[in-house]
PDB file of C-alpha atoms in Angstrom:
ATOM      1  CA  UNK A  22      95.568  19.521 -32.024  1.00  0.00           C
ATOM      2  CA  UNK A  23      94.191  22.099 -30.007  1.00  0.00           C
ATOM      3  CA  UNK A  24      91.786  21.228 -26.981  1.00  0.00           C
ATOM      4  CA  UNK A  25      90.015  23.091 -23.790  1.00  0.00           C
ATOM      5  CA  UNK A  26      88.601  20.915 -21.130  1.00  0.00           C
ATOM      6  CA  UNK A  27      86.958  22.557 -18.639  1.00  0.00           C
ATOM      7  CA  UNK A  28      85.910  20.307 -16.295  1.00  0.00           C
ATOM      8  CA  UNK A  29      82.694  20.820 -14.545  1.00  0.00           C
ATOM      9  CA  UNK A  30      79.382  21.468 -15.858  1.00  0.00           C
ATOM     10  CA  UNK A  31      78.352  23.915 -13.429  1.00  0.00           C
ATOM     11  CA  UNK A  32      79.665  25.912 -11.251  1.00  0.00           C
ATOM     12  CA  UNK A  33      77.487  27.058  -7.878  1.00  0.00           C
ATOM     13  CA  UNK A  34      78.407  30.300  -5.933  1.00  0.00           C
ATOM     14  CA  UNK A  35      76.675  32.749  -3.557  1.00  0.00           C
ATOM     15  CA  UNK A  36      77.016  36.083  -4.325  1.00  0.00           C
ATOM     16  CA  UNK A  37      79.371  38.050  -2.862  1.00  0.00           C
ATOM     17  CA  UNK A  38      81.800  34.776  -2.900  1.00  0.00           C
ATOM     18  CA  UNK A  39      84.630  34.790  -5.572  1.00  0.00           C
ATOM     19  CA  UNK A  40      84.018  32.598  -8.830  1.00  0.00           C
ATOM     20  CA  UNK A  41      86.557  30.489  -9.654  1.00  0.00           C
ATOM     21  CA  UNK A  42      85.481  28.423 -13.942  1.00  0.00           C
ATOM     22  CA  UNK A  43      88.705  26.300 -14.653  1.00  0.00           C
ATOM     23  CA  UNK A  44      90.064  25.564 -17.438  1.00  0.00           C
ATOM     24  CA  UNK A  45      92.891  23.353 -18.839  1.00  0.00           C
ATOM     25  CA  UNK A  46      94.611  23.217 -22.275  1.00  0.00           C
ATOM     26  CA  UNK A  47      96.863  21.086 -24.313  1.00  0.00           C
ATOM     27  CA  UNK A  48      98.397  22.934 -27.939  1.00  0.00           C
ATOM     28  CA  UNK A  49     102.071  23.030 -29.636  1.00  0.00           C
ATOM     29  CA  UNK A  50     103.474  26.079 -28.817  1.00  0.00           C
ATOM     30  CA  UNK A  51     102.614  29.060 -26.916  1.00  0.00           C
ATOM     31  CA  UNK A  52      98.910  29.104 -26.760  1.00  0.00           C
ATOM     32  CA  UNK A  53      96.812  32.093 -27.294  1.00  0.00           C
ATOM     33  CA  UNK A  54      93.994  32.236 -24.673  1.00  0.00           C
ATOM     34  CA  UNK A  55      90.770  33.510 -24.458  1.00  0.00           C
ATOM     35  CA  UNK A  56      87.357  33.460 -22.225  1.00  0.00           C
ATOM     36  CA  UNK A  57      84.016  34.393 -23.357  1.00  0.00           C
ATOM     37  CA  UNK A  58      80.681  34.433 -21.739  1.00  0.00           C
ATOM     38  CA  UNK A  59      77.032  33.840 -22.776  1.00  0.00           C
ATOM     39  CA  UNK A  60      74.321  34.930 -21.815  1.00  0.00           C
ATOM     40  CA  UNK A  61      70.358  33.525 -22.304  1.00  0.00           C
ATOM     41  CA  UNK A  62      69.157  34.128 -26.095  1.00  0.00           C
ATOM     42  CA  UNK A  63      72.972  36.206 -26.797  1.00  0.00           C
ATOM     43  CA  UNK A  64      75.959  35.059 -28.719  1.00  0.00           C
ATOM     44  CA  UNK A  65      79.510  35.687 -27.101  1.00  0.00           C
ATOM     45  CA  UNK A  66      81.094  37.706 -25.873  1.00  0.00           C
ATOM     46  CA  UNK A  67      84.625  38.441 -25.323  1.00  0.00           C
ATOM     47  CA  UNK A  68      85.938  38.953 -22.271  1.00  0.00           C
ATOM     48  CA  UNK A  69      89.251  38.749 -22.111  1.00  0.00           C
ATOM     49  CA  UNK A  70      92.307  36.944 -23.540  1.00  0.00           C
ATOM     50  CA  UNK A  71      96.071  36.145 -22.674  1.00  0.00           C
ATOM     51  CA  UNK A  72      98.730  36.752 -25.904  1.00  0.00           C
ATOM     52  CA  UNK A  73     101.913  37.140 -24.021  1.00  0.00           C
ATOM     53  CA  UNK A  74     103.264  38.911 -21.274  1.00  0.00           C
ATOM     54  CA  UNK A  75     101.899  39.131 -17.482  1.00  0.00           C
ATOM     55  CA  UNK A  76     100.011  36.160 -15.935  1.00  0.00           C
ATOM     56  CA  UNK A  77      97.141  37.284 -14.887  1.00  0.00           C
ATOM     57  CA  UNK A  78      95.109  38.999 -17.192  1.00  0.00           C
ATOM     58  CA  UNK A  79      92.526  41.603 -16.387  1.00  0.00           C
ATOM     59  CA  UNK A  80      89.444  41.501 -18.458  1.00  0.00           C
ATOM     60  CA  UNK A  81      85.671  42.744 -18.813  1.00  0.00           C
ATOM     61  CA  UNK A  82      82.663  42.933 -15.542  1.00  0.00           C
ATOM     62  CA  UNK A  83      85.879  42.911 -12.824  1.00  0.00           C
ATOM     63  CA  UNK A  84      87.009  39.356 -14.703  1.00  0.00           C
ATOM     64  CA  UNK A  85      90.502  38.252 -14.535  1.00  0.00           C
ATOM     65  CA  UNK A  86      92.001  35.106 -15.034  1.00  0.00           C
ATOM     66  CA  UNK A  87      95.367  33.642 -14.714  1.00  0.00           C
ATOM     67  CA  UNK A  88      97.970  31.208 -17.138  1.00  0.00           C
ATOM     68  CA  UNK A  89     100.354  28.659 -15.936  1.00  0.00           C
ATOM     69  CA  UNK A  90     101.665  27.110 -17.984  1.00  0.00           C
ATOM     70  CA  UNK A  91     103.538  24.382 -16.049  1.00  0.00           C
ATOM     71  CA  UNK A  92     100.002  23.512 -14.864  1.00  0.00           C
ATOM     72  CA  UNK A  93      98.199  24.179 -18.517  1.00  0.00           C
ATOM     73  CA  UNK A  94      95.517  26.422 -17.010  1.00  0.00           C
ATOM     74  CA  UNK A  95      93.609  29.571 -17.652  1.00  0.00           C
ATOM     75  CA  UNK A  96      91.483  29.907 -14.791  1.00  0.00           C
ATOM     76  CA  UNK A  97      88.514  32.318 -14.801  1.00  0.00           C
ATOM     77  CA  UNK A  98      88.497  34.673 -11.396  1.00  0.00           C
ATOM     78  CA  UNK A  99      85.675  36.792  -9.928  1.00  0.00           C
ATOM     79  CA  UNK A 100      86.807  38.312  -6.111  1.00  0.00           C
ATOM     80  CA  UNK A 101      83.095  38.852  -5.673  1.00  0.00           C
ATOM     81  CA  UNK A 102      80.001  37.255  -7.326  1.00  0.00           C
ATOM     82  CA  UNK A 103      77.387  39.021  -8.787  1.00  0.00           C
ATOM     83  CA  UNK A 104      74.204  37.210  -9.614  1.00  0.00           C
ATOM     84  CA  UNK A 105      74.222  39.508 -13.228  1.00  0.00           C
ATOM     85  CA  UNK A 106      77.308  37.307 -13.537  1.00  0.00           C
ATOM     86  CA  UNK A 107      75.053  34.804 -14.038  1.00  0.00           C
ATOM     87  CA  UNK A 108      76.127  33.086 -17.890  1.00  0.00           C
ATOM     88  CA  UNK A 109      77.446  29.939 -20.010  1.00  0.00           C
ATOM     89  CA  UNK A 110      81.601  30.657 -19.526  1.00  0.00           C
ATOM     90  CA  UNK A 111      83.496  29.387 -22.586  1.00  0.00           C
ATOM     91  CA  UNK A 112      87.483  28.835 -22.407  1.00  0.00           C
ATOM     92  CA  UNK A 113      89.222  29.096 -25.852  1.00  0.00           C
ATOM     93  CA  UNK A 114      92.922  28.022 -27.357  1.00  0.00           C
ATOM     94  CA  UNK A 115      94.518  28.769 -30.728  1.00  0.00           C
ATOM     95  CA  UNK A 116      98.095  28.277 -31.525  1.00  0.00           C
ATOM     96  CA  UNK A 117     100.730  30.820 -32.515  1.00  0.00           C
ATOM     97  CA  UNK A 118     100.866  30.002 -35.990  1.00  0.00           C
ATOM     98  CA  UNK A 119      99.016  28.403 -38.409  1.00  0.00           C
ATOM     99  CA  UNK A 120      95.191  29.347 -39.045  1.00  0.00           C
ATOM    100  CA  UNK A 121      92.945  31.440 -36.880  1.00  0.00           C
ATOM    101  CA  UNK A 122      90.538  28.862 -35.920  1.00  0.00           C
ATOM    102  CA  UNK A 123      90.122  28.357 -32.091  1.00  0.00           C
ATOM    103  CA  UNK A 124      89.407  25.390 -29.938  1.00  0.00           C
ATOM    104  CA  UNK A 125      86.354  25.428 -27.536  1.00  0.00           C
ATOM    105  CA  UNK A 126      85.859  24.171 -24.064  1.00  0.00           C
ATOM    106  CA  UNK A 127      82.491  22.713 -23.658  1.00  0.00           C
ATOM    107  CA  UNK A 128      81.375  25.184 -21.431  1.00  0.00           C
ATOM    108  CA  UNK A 129      80.552  25.719 -17.736  1.00  0.00           C
ATOM    109  CA  UNK A 130      77.174  27.366 -16.288  1.00  0.00           C
ATOM    110  CA  UNK A 131      78.023  29.874 -13.617  1.00  0.00           C
ATOM    111  CA  UNK A 132      75.159  29.952 -11.126  1.00  0.00           C
ATOM    112  CA  UNK A 133      75.506  33.011  -8.693  1.00  0.00           C
ATOM    113  CA  UNK A 134      72.773  32.486  -5.862  1.00  0.00           C
ATOM    114  CA  UNK A 135      71.177  35.670  -4.405  1.00  0.00           C
TER     115      UNK A 135
ATOM    116  CA  UNK B  16      78.463  44.514 -28.929  1.00  0.00           C
ATOM    117  CA  UNK B  17      80.572  44.207 -31.249  1.00  0.00           C
ATOM    118  CA  UNK B  18      78.929  45.522 -35.254  1.00  0.00           C
ATOM    119  CA  UNK B  19      78.159  41.909 -36.714  1.00  0.00           C
ATOM    120  CA  UNK B  20      74.486  41.037 -36.939  1.00  0.00           C
ATOM    121  CA  UNK B  21      71.869  37.808 -37.698  1.00  0.00           C
ATOM    122  CA  UNK B  22      68.954  37.501 -38.996  1.00  0.00           C
ATOM    123  CA  UNK B  23      66.264  35.653 -38.088  1.00  0.00           C
ATOM    124  CA  UNK B  24      67.163  36.115 -34.668  1.00  0.00           C
ATOM    125  CA  UNK B  25      64.490  33.020 -34.554  1.00  0.00           C
ATOM    126  CA  UNK B  26      62.782  30.544 -37.469  1.00  0.00           C
ATOM    127  CA  UNK B  27      60.387  27.611 -37.432  1.00  0.00           C
ATOM    128  CA  UNK B  28      60.460  26.021 -41.184  1.00  0.00           C
ATOM    129  CA  UNK B  29      58.919  23.138 -42.226  1.00  0.00           C
ATOM    130  CA  UNK B  30      60.951  19.855 -42.926  1.00  0.00           C
ATOM    131  CA  UNK B  31      62.482  20.331 -46.795  1.00  0.00           C
ATOM    132  CA  UNK B  32      62.903  24.036 -46.724  1.00  0.00           C
ATOM    133  CA  UNK B  33      65.078  25.800 -48.333  1.00  0.00           C
ATOM    134  CA  UNK B  34      67.056  28.620 -45.972  1.00  0.00           C
ATOM    135  CA  UNK B  35      69.505  31.010 -45.701  1.00  0.00           C
ATOM    136  CA  UNK B  36      70.723  32.102 -42.574  1.00  0.00           C
ATOM    137  CA  UNK B  37      72.340  35.982 -42.719  1.00  0.00           C
ATOM    138  CA  UNK B  38      75.251  37.754 -41.261  1.00  0.00           C
ATOM    139  CA  UNK B  39      77.101  40.886 -41.680  1.00  0.00           C
ATOM    140  CA  UNK B  40      79.791  42.869 -40.000  1.00  0.00           C
ATOM    141  CA  UNK B  41      80.623  46.305 -40.248  1.00  0.00           C
ATOM    142  CA  UNK B  42      83.988  45.544 -38.753  1.00  0.00           C
ATOM    143  CA  UNK B  43      85.961  45.715 -42.324  1.00  0.00           C
ATOM    144  CA  UNK B  44      86.930  42.092 -40.452  1.00  0.00           C
ATOM    145  CA  UNK B  45      88.627  39.274 -43.336  1.00  0.00           C
ATOM    146  CA  UNK B  46      88.134  36.322 -41.310  1.00  0.00           C
ATOM    147  CA  UNK B  47      84.488  34.975 -41.061  1.00  0.00           C
ATOM    148  CA  UNK B  48      83.405  31.774 -38.985  1.00  0.00           C
ATOM    149  CA  UNK B  49      79.571  29.535 -39.039  1.00  0.00           C
ATOM    150  CA  UNK B  50      79.495  28.176 -35.698  1.00  0.00           C
ATOM    151  CA  UNK B  51      76.662  24.994 -34.525  1.00  0.00           C
ATOM    152  CA  UNK B  52      75.796  25.020 -30.878  1.00  0.00           C
ATOM    153  CA  UNK B  53      74.013  22.334 -29.458  1.00  0.00           C
ATOM    154  CA  UNK B  54      71.566  22.214 -26.632  1.00  0.00           C
ATOM    155  CA  UNK B  55      74.059  20.857 -24.552  1.00  0.00           C
ATOM    156  CA  UNK B  56      75.923  24.219 -25.256  1.00  0.00           C
ATOM    157  CA  UNK B  57      79.022  22.892 -27.510  1.00  0.00           C
ATOM    158  CA  UNK B  58      80.409  24.796 -29.827  1.00  0.00           C
ATOM    159  CA  UNK B  59      81.518  23.115 -33.630  1.00  0.00           C
ATOM    160  CA  UNK B  60      83.059  24.415 -36.664  1.00  0.00           C
ATOM    161  CA  UNK B  61      80.645  24.409 -39.248  1.00  0.00           C
ATOM    162  CA  UNK B  62      82.287  26.773 -41.965  1.00  0.00           C
ATOM    163  CA  UNK B  63      84.963  29.387 -42.549  1.00  0.00           C
ATOM    164  CA  UNK B  64      86.592  32.418 -44.623  1.00  0.00           C
ATOM    165  CA  UNK B  65      89.478  33.642 -44.911  1.00  0.00           C
ATOM    166  CA  UNK B  66      88.578  36.757 -46.894  1.00  0.00           C
ATOM    167  CA  UNK B  67      86.340  36.807 -50.283  1.00  0.00           C
ATOM    168  CA  UNK B  68      85.750  34.050 -52.173  1.00  0.00           C
ATOM    169  CA  UNK B  69      87.296  31.883 -50.043  1.00  0.00           C
ATOM    170  CA  UNK B  70      85.248  29.474 -47.912  1.00  0.00           C
ATOM    171  CA  UNK B  71      86.343  26.149 -45.691  1.00  0.00           C
ATOM    172  CA  UNK B  72      84.510  23.162 -44.307  1.00  0.00           C
ATOM    173  CA  UNK B  73      85.392  23.346 -40.777  1.00  0.00           C
ATOM    174  CA  UNK B  74      85.421  20.719 -37.995  1.00  0.00           C
ATOM    175  CA  UNK B  75      82.159  19.382 -37.820  1.00  0.00           C
ATOM    176  CA  UNK B  76      80.794  18.085 -41.109  1.00  0.00           C
ATOM    177  CA  UNK B  77      77.337  19.773 -41.918  1.00  0.00           C
ATOM    178  CA  UNK B  78      75.065  19.977 -45.177  1.00  0.00           C
ATOM    179  CA  UNK B  79      74.820  23.713 -45.312  1.00  0.00           C
ATOM    180  CA  UNK B  80      77.313  25.832 -47.399  1.00  0.00           C
ATOM    181  CA  UNK B  81      78.130  29.159 -47.782  1.00  0.00           C
ATOM    182  CA  UNK B  82      79.325  32.166 -49.961  1.00  0.00           C
ATOM    183  CA  UNK B  83      82.069  35.532 -49.387  1.00  0.00           C
ATOM    184  CA  UNK B  84      81.155  37.274 -51.792  1.00  0.00           C
ATOM    185  CA  UNK B  85      81.652  40.707 -50.179  1.00  0.00           C
ATOM    186  CA  UNK B  86      83.703  41.045 -47.119  1.00  0.00           C
ATOM    187  CA  UNK B  87      80.888  42.123 -45.041  1.00  0.00           C
ATOM    188  CA  UNK B  88      78.573  39.190 -45.832  1.00  0.00           C
ATOM    189  CA  UNK B  89      78.798  35.459 -44.880  1.00  0.00           C
ATOM    190  CA  UNK B  90      75.343  34.349 -45.544  1.00  0.00           C
ATOM    191  CA  UNK B  91      74.763  30.076 -45.351  1.00  0.00           C
ATOM    192  CA  UNK B  92      72.388  28.429 -46.903  1.00  0.00           C
ATOM    193  CA  UNK B  93      70.519  24.739 -46.051  1.00  0.00           C
ATOM    194  CA  UNK B  94      69.113  23.275 -49.697  1.00  0.00           C
ATOM    195  CA  UNK B  95      66.681  21.472 -47.693  1.00  0.00           C
ATOM    196  CA  UNK B  96      65.995  21.187 -44.034  1.00  0.00           C
ATOM    197  CA  UNK B  97      65.378  19.168 -41.924  1.00  0.00           C
ATOM    198  CA  UNK B  98      64.909  18.141 -37.970  1.00  0.00           C
ATOM    199  CA  UNK B  99      68.964  16.971 -37.556  1.00  0.00           C
ATOM    200  CA  UNK B 100      68.949  20.806 -38.376  1.00  0.00           C
ATOM    201  CA  UNK B 101      67.920  22.340 -35.010  1.00  0.00           C
ATOM    202  CA  UNK B 102      70.358  24.020 -33.126  1.00  0.00           C
ATOM    203  CA  UNK B 103      71.592  27.199 -32.703  1.00  0.00           C
ATOM    204  CA  UNK B 104      73.593  29.326 -35.426  1.00  0.00           C
ATOM    205  CA  UNK B 105      76.500  31.613 -34.352  1.00  0.00           C
ATOM    206  CA  UNK B 106      78.136  33.842 -37.379  1.00  0.00           C
ATOM    207  CA  UNK B 107      81.559  35.838 -36.424  1.00  0.00           C
ATOM    208  CA  UNK B 108      84.547  37.225 -37.652  1.00  0.00           C
ATOM    209  CA  UNK B 109      87.978  38.568 -37.188  1.00  0.00           C
ATOM    210  CA  UNK B 110      91.162  40.473 -37.730  1.00  0.00           C
ATOM    211  CA  UNK B 111      93.729  38.723 -40.565  1.00  0.00           C
ATOM    212  CA  UNK B 112      96.150  39.105 -37.783  1.00  0.00           C
ATOM    213  CA  UNK B 113      96.662  40.711 -34.720  1.00  0.00           C
ATOM    214  CA  UNK B 114      94.306  40.672 -31.923  1.00  0.00           C
ATOM    215  CA  UNK B 115      92.805  37.097 -32.557  1.00  0.00           C
ATOM    216  CA  UNK B 116      90.095  37.361 -30.644  1.00  0.00           C
ATOM    217  CA  UNK B 117      86.742  36.943 -31.841  1.00  0.00           C
ATOM    218  CA  UNK B 118      83.268  38.713 -32.085  1.00  0.00           C
ATOM    219  CA  UNK B 119      79.857  37.157 -32.340  1.00  0.00           C
ATOM    220  CA  UNK B 120      76.647  37.651 -33.873  1.00  0.00           C
ATOM    221  CA  UNK B 121      73.444  37.251 -31.355  1.00  0.00           C
ATOM    222  CA  UNK B 122      72.998  33.991 -33.556  1.00  0.00           C
ATOM    223  CA  UNK B 123      70.194  32.337 -35.314  1.00  0.00           C
ATOM    224  CA  UNK B 124      68.116  29.492 -33.875  1.00  0.00           C
ATOM    225  CA  UNK B 125      66.827  27.683 -35.998  1.00  0.00           C
ATOM    226  CA  UNK B 126      63.872  24.632 -35.206  1.00  0.00           C
ATOM    227  CA  UNK B 127      62.522  22.556 -38.054  1.00  0.00           C
ATOM    228  CA  UNK B 128      59.879  21.066 -38.368  1.00  0.00           C
TER     229      UNK B 128
END
């Protein structure tokens, strides 16, 4: 079965500094990978996905993620963090065939310090 | 924001009451999902549906039930609410094939006293 690990509970970063949120995955076959963001009292919002092609994926709000097959990682990055980026971030994976069920990581709280 | 709606947004209810959490989407998606989100943030799939008259149990055992009579509507029902049902419930939908990402509603925060 597929699984995702987000090793850090909370990521603290100063405003203007680069932001990285880590994600490693386990799945049979080539993975479909996703990042979602959740603001307080809201549902999850889709940020970006990797299905195939270029390993560097660009998404919403200036976020990008790099797929690394050898390290089974899909880290989320932003070159310059904003206070408004403070939120909960979820990584998710699903296998290329079978059902459309996503396996989510436990989430990372990102705190951007002014 | 995706076109997926959940009502109510917040619900406080006493033990033993029957409740139905509503979820509807206007995107014509065949697949719909219910997730339970712990206070500690983790998401657990409790029900999903591939289309009308299709319902399946998810990874986390739940005493709730679901129905899918119309494509756009996927309500979740608890026959007898208990304090252990206190949680955030998130509904999502996706296309049957293609882009694969799931679109989430705003959630219902349920408190059972």
